[in-house]
Short mmCIF file of C-alpha atoms in Angstrom, two decimals:
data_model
loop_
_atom_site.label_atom_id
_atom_site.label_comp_id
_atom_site.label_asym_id
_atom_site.label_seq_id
_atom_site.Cartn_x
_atom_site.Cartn_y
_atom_site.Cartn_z
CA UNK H 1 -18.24 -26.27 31.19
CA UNK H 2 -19.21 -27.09 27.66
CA UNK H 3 -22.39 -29.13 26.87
CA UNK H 4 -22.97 -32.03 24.59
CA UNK H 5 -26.49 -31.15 23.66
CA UNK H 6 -26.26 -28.18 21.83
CA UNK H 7 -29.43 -26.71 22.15
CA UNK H 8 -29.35 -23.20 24.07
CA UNK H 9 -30.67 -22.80 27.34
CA UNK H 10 -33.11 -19.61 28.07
CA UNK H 11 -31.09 -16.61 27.23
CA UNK H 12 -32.04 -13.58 29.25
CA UNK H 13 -29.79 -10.65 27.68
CA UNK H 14 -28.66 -8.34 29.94
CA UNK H 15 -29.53 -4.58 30.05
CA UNK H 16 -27.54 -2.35 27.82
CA UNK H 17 -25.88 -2.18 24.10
CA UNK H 18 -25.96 -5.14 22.44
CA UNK H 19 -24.17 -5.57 18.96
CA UNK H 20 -24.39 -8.19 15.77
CA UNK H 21 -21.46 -9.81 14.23
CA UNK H 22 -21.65 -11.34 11.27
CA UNK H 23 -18.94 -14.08 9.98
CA UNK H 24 -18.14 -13.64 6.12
CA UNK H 25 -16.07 -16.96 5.20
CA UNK H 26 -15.04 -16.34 1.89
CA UNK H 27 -11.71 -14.69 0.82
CA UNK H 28 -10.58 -15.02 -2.98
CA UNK H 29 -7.19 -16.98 -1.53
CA UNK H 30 -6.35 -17.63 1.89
CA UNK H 31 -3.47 -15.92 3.19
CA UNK H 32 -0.60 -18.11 5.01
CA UNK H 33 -0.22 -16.66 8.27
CA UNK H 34 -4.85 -16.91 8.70
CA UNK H 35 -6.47 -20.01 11.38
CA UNK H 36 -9.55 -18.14 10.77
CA UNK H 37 -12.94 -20.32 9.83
CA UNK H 38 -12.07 -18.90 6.00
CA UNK H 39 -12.52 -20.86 2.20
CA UNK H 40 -11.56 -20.08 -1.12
CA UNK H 41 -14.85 -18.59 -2.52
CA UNK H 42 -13.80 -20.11 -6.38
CA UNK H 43 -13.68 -23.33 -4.78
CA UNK H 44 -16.98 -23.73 -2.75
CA UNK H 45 -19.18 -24.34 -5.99
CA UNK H 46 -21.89 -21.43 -7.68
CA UNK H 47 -24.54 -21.23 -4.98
CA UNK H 48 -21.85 -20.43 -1.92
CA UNK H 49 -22.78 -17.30 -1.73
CA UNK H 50 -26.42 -17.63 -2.10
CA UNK H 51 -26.65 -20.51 0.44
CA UNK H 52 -24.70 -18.30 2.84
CA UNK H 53 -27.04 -15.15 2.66
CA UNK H 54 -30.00 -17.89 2.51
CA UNK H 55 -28.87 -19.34 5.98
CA UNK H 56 -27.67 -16.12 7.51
CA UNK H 57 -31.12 -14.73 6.89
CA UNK H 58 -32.65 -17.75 8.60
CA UNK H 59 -30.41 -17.22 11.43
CA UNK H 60 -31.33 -13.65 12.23
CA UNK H 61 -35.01 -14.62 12.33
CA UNK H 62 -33.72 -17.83 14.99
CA UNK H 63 -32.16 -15.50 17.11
CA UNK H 64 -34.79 -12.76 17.38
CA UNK H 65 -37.42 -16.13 18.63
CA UNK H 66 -34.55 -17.18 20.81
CA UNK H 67 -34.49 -13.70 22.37
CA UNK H 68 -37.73 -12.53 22.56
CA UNK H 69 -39.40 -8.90 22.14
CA UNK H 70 -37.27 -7.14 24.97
CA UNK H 71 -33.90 -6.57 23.23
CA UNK H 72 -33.26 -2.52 22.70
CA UNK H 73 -31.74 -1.90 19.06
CA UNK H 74 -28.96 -2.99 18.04
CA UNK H 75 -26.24 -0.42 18.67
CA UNK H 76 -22.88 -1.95 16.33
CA UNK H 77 -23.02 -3.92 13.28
CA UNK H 78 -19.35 -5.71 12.22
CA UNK H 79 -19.38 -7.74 8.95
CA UNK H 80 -16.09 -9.68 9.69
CA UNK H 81 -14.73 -12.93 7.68
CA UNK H 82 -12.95 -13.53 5.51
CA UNK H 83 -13.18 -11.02 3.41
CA UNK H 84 -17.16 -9.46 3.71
CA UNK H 85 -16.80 -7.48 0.60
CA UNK H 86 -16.53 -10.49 -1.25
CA UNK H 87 -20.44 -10.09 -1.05
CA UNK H 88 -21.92 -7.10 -2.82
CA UNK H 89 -22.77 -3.88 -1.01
CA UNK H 90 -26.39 -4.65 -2.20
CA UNK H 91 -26.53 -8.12 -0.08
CA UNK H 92 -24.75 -6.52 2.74
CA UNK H 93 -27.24 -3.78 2.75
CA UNK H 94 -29.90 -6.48 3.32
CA UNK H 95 -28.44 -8.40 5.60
CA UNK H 96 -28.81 -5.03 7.42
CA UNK H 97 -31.72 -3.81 6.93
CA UNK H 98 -33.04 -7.19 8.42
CA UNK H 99 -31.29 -6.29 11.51
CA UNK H 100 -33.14 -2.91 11.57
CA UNK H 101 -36.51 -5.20 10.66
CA UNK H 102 -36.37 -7.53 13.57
CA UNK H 103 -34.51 -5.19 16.54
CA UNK H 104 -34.31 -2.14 14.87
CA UNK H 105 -30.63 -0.03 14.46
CA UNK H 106 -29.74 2.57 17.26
CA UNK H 107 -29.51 5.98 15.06
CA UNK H 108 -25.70 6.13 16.12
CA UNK H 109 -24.40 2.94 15.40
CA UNK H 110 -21.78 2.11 14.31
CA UNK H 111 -22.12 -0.43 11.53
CA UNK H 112 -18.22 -1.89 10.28
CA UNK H 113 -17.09 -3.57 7.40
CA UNK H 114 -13.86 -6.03 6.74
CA UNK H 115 -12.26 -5.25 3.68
CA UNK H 116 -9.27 -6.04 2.02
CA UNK H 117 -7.89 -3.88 -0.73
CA UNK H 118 -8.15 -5.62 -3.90
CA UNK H 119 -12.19 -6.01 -3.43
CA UNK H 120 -12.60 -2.18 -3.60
CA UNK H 121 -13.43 0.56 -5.93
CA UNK H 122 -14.96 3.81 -6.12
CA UNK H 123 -18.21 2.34 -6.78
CA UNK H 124 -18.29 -0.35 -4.12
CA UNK H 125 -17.29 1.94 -1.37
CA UNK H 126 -20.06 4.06 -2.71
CA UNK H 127 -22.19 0.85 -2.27
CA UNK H 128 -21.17 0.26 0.88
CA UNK H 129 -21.96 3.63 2.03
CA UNK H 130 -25.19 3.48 0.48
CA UNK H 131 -25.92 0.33 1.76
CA UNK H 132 -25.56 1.84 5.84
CA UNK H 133 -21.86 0.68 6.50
CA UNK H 134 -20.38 3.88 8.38
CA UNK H 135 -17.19 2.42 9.20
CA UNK H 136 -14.49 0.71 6.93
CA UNK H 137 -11.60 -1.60 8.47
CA UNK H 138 -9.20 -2.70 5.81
CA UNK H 139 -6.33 -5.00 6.09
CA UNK H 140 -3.24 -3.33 5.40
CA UNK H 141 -1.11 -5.34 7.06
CA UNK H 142 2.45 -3.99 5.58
CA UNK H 143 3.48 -1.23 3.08
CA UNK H 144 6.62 -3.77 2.10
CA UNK H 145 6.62 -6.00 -0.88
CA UNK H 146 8.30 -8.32 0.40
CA UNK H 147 6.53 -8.74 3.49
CA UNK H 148 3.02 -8.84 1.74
CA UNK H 149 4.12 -11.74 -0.46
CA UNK H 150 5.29 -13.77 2.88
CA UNK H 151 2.32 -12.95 4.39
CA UNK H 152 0.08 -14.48 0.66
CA UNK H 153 -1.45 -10.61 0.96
CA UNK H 154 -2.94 -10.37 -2.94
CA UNK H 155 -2.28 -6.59 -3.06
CA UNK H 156 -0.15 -4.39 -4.08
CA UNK H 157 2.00 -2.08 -1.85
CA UNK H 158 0.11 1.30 -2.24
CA UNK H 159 -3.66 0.14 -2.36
CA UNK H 160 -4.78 0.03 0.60
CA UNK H 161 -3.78 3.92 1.73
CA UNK H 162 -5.33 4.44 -1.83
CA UNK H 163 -8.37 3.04 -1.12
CA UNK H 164 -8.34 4.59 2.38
CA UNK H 165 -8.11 8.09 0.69
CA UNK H 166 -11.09 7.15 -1.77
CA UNK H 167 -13.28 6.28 1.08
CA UNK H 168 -12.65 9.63 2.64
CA UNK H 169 -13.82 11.33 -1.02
CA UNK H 170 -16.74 9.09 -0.88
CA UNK H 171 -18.12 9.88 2.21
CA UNK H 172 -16.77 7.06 4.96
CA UNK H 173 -15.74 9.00 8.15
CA UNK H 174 -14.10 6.36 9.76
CA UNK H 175 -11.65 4.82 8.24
CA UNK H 176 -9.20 1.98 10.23
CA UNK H 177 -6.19 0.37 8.54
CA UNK H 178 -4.89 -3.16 10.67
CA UNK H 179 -1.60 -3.72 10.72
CA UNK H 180 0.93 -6.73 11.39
CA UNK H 181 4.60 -6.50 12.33
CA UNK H 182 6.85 -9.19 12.56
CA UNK H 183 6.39 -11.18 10.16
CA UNK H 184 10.03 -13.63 8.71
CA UNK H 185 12.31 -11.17 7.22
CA UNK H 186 10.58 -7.69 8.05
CA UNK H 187 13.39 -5.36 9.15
CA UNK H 188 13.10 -2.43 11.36
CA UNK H 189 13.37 -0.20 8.48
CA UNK H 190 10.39 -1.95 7.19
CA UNK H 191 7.96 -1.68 9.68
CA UNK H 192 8.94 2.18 10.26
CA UNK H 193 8.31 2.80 6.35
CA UNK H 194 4.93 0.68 6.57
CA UNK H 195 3.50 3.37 9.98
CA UNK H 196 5.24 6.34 7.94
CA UNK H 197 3.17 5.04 4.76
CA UNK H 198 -0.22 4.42 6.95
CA UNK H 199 -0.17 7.67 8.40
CA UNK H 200 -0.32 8.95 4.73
CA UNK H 201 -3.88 7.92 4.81
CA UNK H 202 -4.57 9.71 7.80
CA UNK H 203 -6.80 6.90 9.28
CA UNK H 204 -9.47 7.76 12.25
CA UNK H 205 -7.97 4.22 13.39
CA UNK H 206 -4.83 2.05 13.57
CA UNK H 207 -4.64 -1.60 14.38
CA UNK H 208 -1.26 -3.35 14.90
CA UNK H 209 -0.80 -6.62 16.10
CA UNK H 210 2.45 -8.63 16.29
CA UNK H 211 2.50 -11.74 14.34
CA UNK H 212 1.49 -14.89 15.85
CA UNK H 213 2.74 -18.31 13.93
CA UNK H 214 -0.24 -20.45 14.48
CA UNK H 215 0.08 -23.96 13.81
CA UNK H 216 -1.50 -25.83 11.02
CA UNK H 217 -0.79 -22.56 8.72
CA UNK H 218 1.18 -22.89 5.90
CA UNK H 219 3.38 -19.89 7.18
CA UNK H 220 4.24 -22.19 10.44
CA UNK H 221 4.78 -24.85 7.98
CA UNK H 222 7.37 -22.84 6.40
CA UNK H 223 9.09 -21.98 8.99
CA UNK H 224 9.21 -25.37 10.32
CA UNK H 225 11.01 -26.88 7.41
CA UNK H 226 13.47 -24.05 7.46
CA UNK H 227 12.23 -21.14 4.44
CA UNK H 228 11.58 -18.67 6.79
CA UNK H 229 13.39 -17.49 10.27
CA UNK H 230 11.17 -17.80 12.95
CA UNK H 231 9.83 -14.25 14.45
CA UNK H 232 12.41 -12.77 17.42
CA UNK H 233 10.01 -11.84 20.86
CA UNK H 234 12.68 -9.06 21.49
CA UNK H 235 12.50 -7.81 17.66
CA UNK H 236 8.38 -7.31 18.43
CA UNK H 237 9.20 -5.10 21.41
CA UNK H 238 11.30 -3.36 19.59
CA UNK H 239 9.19 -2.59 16.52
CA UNK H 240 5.78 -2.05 19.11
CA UNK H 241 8.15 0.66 21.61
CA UNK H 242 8.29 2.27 17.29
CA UNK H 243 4.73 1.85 16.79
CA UNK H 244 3.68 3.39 19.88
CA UNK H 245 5.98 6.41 19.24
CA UNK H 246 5.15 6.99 15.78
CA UNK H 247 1.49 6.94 16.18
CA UNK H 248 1.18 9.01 19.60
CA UNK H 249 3.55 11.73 17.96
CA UNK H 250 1.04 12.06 14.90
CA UNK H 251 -1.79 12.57 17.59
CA UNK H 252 -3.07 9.15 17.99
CA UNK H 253 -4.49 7.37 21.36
CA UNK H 254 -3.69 3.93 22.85
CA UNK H 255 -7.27 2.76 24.08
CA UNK H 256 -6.35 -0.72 23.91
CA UNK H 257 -2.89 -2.49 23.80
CA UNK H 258 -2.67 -2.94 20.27
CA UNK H 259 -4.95 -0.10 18.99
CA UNK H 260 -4.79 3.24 18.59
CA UNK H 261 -7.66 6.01 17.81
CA UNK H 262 -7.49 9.56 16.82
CA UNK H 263 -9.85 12.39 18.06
CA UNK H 264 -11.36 13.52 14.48
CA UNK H 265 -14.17 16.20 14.70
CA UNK H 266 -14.23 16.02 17.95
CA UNK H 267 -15.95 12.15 17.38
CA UNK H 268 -14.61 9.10 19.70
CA UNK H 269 -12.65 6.69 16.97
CA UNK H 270 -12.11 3.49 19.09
CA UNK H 271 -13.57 0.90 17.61
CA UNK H 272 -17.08 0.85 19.60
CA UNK H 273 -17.81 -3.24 18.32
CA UNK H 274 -14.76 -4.31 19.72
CA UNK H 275 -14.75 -2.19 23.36
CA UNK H 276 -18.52 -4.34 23.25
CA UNK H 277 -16.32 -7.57 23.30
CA UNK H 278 -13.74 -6.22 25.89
CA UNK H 279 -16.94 -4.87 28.56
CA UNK H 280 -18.42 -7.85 28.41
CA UNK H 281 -22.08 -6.84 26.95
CA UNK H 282 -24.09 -9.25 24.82
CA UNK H 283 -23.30 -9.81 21.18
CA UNK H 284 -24.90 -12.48 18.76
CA UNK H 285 -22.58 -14.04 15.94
CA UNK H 286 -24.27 -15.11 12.53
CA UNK H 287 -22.45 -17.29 10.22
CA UNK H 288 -20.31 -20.33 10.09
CA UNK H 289 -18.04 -20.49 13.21
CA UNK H 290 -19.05 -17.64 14.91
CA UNK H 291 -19.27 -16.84 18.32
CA UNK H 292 -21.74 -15.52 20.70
CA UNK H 293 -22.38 -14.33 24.52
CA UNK H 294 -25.40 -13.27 26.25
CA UNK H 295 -25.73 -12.90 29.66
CA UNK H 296 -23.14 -15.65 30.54
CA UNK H 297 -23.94 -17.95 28.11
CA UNK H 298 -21.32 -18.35 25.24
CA UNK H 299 -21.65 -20.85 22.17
CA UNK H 300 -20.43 -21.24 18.70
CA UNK H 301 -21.44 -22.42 15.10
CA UNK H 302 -20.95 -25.28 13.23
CA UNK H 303 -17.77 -24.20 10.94
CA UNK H 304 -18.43 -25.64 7.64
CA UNK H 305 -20.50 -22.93 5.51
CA UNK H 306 -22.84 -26.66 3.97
CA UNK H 307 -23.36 -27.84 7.54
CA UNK H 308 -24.42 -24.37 8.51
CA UNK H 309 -27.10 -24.04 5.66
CA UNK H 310 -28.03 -27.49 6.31
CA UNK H 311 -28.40 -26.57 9.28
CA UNK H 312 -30.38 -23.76 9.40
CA UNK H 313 -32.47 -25.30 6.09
CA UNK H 314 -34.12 -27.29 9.33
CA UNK H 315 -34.73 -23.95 10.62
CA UNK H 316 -32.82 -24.66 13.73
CA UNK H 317 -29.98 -22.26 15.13
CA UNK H 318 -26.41 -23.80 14.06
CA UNK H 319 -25.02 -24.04 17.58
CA UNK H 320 -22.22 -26.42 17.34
CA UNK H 321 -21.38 -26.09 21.21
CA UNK H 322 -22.03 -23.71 24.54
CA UNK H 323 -20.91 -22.85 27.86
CA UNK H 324 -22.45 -21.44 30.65
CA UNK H 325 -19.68 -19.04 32.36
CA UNK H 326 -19.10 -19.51 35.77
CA UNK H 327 -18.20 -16.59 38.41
CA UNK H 328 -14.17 -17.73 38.41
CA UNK H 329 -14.41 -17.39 34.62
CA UNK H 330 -16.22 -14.59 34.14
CA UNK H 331 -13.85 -13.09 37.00
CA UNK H 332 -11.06 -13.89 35.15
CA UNK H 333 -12.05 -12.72 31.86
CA UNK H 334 -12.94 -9.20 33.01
CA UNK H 335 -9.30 -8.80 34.56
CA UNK H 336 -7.99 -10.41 31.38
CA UNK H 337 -10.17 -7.91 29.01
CA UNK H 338 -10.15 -4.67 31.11
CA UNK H 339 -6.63 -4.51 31.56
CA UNK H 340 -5.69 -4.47 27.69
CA UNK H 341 -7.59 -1.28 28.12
CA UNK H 342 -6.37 2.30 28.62
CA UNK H 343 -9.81 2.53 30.97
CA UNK H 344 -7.92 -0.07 32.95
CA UNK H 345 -9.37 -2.52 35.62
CA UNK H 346 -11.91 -1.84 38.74
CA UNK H 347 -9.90 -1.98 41.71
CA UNK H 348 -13.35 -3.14 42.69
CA UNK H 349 -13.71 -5.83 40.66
CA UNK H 350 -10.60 -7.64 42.46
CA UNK H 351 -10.32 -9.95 45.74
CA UNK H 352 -8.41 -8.29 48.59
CA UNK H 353 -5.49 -10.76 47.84
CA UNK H 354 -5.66 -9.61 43.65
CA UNK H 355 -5.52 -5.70 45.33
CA UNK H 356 -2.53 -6.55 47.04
CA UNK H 357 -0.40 -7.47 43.88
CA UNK H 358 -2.33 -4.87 41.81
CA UNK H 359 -0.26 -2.10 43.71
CA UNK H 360 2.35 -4.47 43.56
CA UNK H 361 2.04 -3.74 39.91
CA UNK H 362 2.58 -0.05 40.70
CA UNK H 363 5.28 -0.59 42.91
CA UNK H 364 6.95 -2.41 40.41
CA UNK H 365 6.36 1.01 37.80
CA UNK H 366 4.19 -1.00 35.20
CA UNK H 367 0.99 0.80 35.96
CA UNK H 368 -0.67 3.60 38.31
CA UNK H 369 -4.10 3.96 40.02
CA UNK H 370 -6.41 6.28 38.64
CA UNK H 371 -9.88 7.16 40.13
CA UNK H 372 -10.07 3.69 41.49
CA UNK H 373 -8.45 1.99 38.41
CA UNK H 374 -4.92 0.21 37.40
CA UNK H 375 -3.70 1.31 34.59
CA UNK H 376 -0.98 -0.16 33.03
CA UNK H 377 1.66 2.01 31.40
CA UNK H 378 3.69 1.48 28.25
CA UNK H 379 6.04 -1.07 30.35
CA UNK H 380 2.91 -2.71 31.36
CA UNK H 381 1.72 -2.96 28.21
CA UNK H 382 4.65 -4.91 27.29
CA UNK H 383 4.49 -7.77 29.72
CA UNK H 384 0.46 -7.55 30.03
CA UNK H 385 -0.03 -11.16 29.81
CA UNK H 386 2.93 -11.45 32.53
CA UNK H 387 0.91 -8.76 35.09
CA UNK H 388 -2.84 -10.76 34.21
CA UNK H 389 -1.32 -14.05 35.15
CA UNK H 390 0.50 -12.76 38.31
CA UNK H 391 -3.10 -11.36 39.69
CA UNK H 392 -5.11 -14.23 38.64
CA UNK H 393 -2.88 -16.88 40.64
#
């Protein structure tokens, strides 16, 4: 249940990794297809940018009082938005080394950066190396023309596996491209040229998610008044049976249904931030709209960027709402979570009655049991949300 006063209640983090997101909300135009918590940086007045860093600042300090002296340091770092380059490498840098002040940085992390093309150079991936990012994750999204200007994408077809090869010369190691199929008009053809360009760049890291037409965008607006076709379920099978093919043929790993990592120098690629999300360990969001969990407590910020520096000017933590997770919902979030995962889900973790239509699931060839585990296969894969339902009823 959610709670109208939004003060938290004691947190008591749980043992293990813990990670630090922090919510960029600036992008130099927003793209139609985004619902993200996002604004036009030319439009939010001179000192955006400045009252943003200001309040994020005074949020860090708020959530190392809220959590006490106990926490072990921090092992990931994701700068997501938005677009977080929109900041210089300079004030990203000190955004983290107040993270190593107040918790201190695991000597392993992995600290991640959003980036879209456009908003890079040889010099600001230099910066951003410099400044402790280890990992960039730019958005791609297509290799088509066509597609990029349905989608509102500002760059050109080209940059972004350009800009992937310049981070390799300057130093990044871990490099992830995200991209999106389906969008009105892409053809099979397309989306095969856009994997066959990506793998150009030999990323550590691919990301491809099928399209998903949210409402109140001004792609679903489109669509609604007839400019665009409406995206085909069976056409997204189609072009994610390709992407699955393409990728595992150039070497690359399904760890999670729509990602894929590649063994590099004998390092681990997934995406260690995200597999924090999908295990369930504690993570604290800074910024406008973001979200946090620790220890079964979940809450989010206020989602204007002036209501969260207002905010925060009272030096009090921007918590717009929480919830305190119950056992059914935490239950239901693990099976939800783990079974996106190539890991797959503890047999333990189910009820007799779930086990019973887990090797159902098996029976049925969409998964196997492995050391104790169901793991769904590609035919899973496809009809995930199908399987998660079926064992949560």
């Amino acid at each position: 249940m959610t709670h109208a006063d939004n003060s938290l209640p004691e947190l008591h983090p749980a043992d293990g990794p813990w990670s630090i997101y922090l919510h960029v909300p600036f992008c130099a135009s927003r793209c139609g297809y985004c619902d993200f918590n996002t604004y036009v940086l030319s439009a939010m007045g001179d000192d955006a940018v400045a009252g943003y860093l200001d309040a994020a600042h005074q949020e860090l300090e708020l959530a190392a009082d809220a959590l006490g002296d106990a926490q072990p340091p921090v092992s990931t770092i994701f700068f997501g938005g938005g677009t977080p380059t929109m900041l210089s490498p300079v004030q990203l840098g000190e955004l983290i080394d107040h993270i190593r002040t107040l918790w201190g940085i695991d000597p392993d992390a992995e600290v991640t950066t959003e980036a879209n093309p456009e908003t890079l150079s040889v010099e600001v991936l230099a910066g951003l190396l410099k400044a402790g990012i280890n990992r960039l994750s730019m958005g791609m999204q297509s290799a088509d023309e066509y597609v990029l200007t349905v989608l509102d994408r500002r760059h050109r077809p080209g940059r972004a596996v350009e800009m992937a090869q310049l981070a390799r010369q300057v130093g990044f190691d871990d490099v992830s491209l995200d991209l999106i199929f389906g969008a009105p008009g892409e053809n099979f053809d397309s989306w095969r040229h856009s994997l066959d360009v990506t793998l150009t760049a030999e990323p550590d890291h691919i990301s491809a998610y099928s399209l998903i037409v949210e409402e109140g965008t001004r792609l679903a607006g489109r669509i609604r008044r007839g400019e665009l076709p409406m995206t085909d379920e069976d056409d997204l099978a189609d072009k994610y049976l390709l992407t699955e093919k393409i990728l595992t043929e150039a070497g690359y790993v399904n760890y999670e249904v729509s990602n894929w990592a590649r063994p590099r120098s004998g390092r681990d690629h997934r995406c260690r931030h995200n597999m924090a999300y999908w295990l369930g360990y504690d993570w604290w969001g800074i910024g406008p709209g973001a979200h946090s969990h620790v220890a079964g407590t979940r809450w989010w910020n206020v989602k204007h960027p002036a209501t969260y520096r207002n905010v925060l000017g009272d030096r009090v933590l921007p918590v717009d709402d929480y919830e305190v997770l119950g056992d059914v919902q935490r239950h239901e979030e693990t099976v939800l979570l783990r079974l996106r995962l190539a890991d797959g889900l503890p047999m333990a973790d189910l009820s007799e009655v779930e086990c019973m239509r887990a090797t159902e699931v098996v029976e049925q060839g969409l998964g196997t049991m492995e050391e104790g585990r169901l793991v769904l296969n590609l035919s899973g894969r496809m009809v995930a949300d199908r399987i998660i339902t079926d064992l949560l009823v």
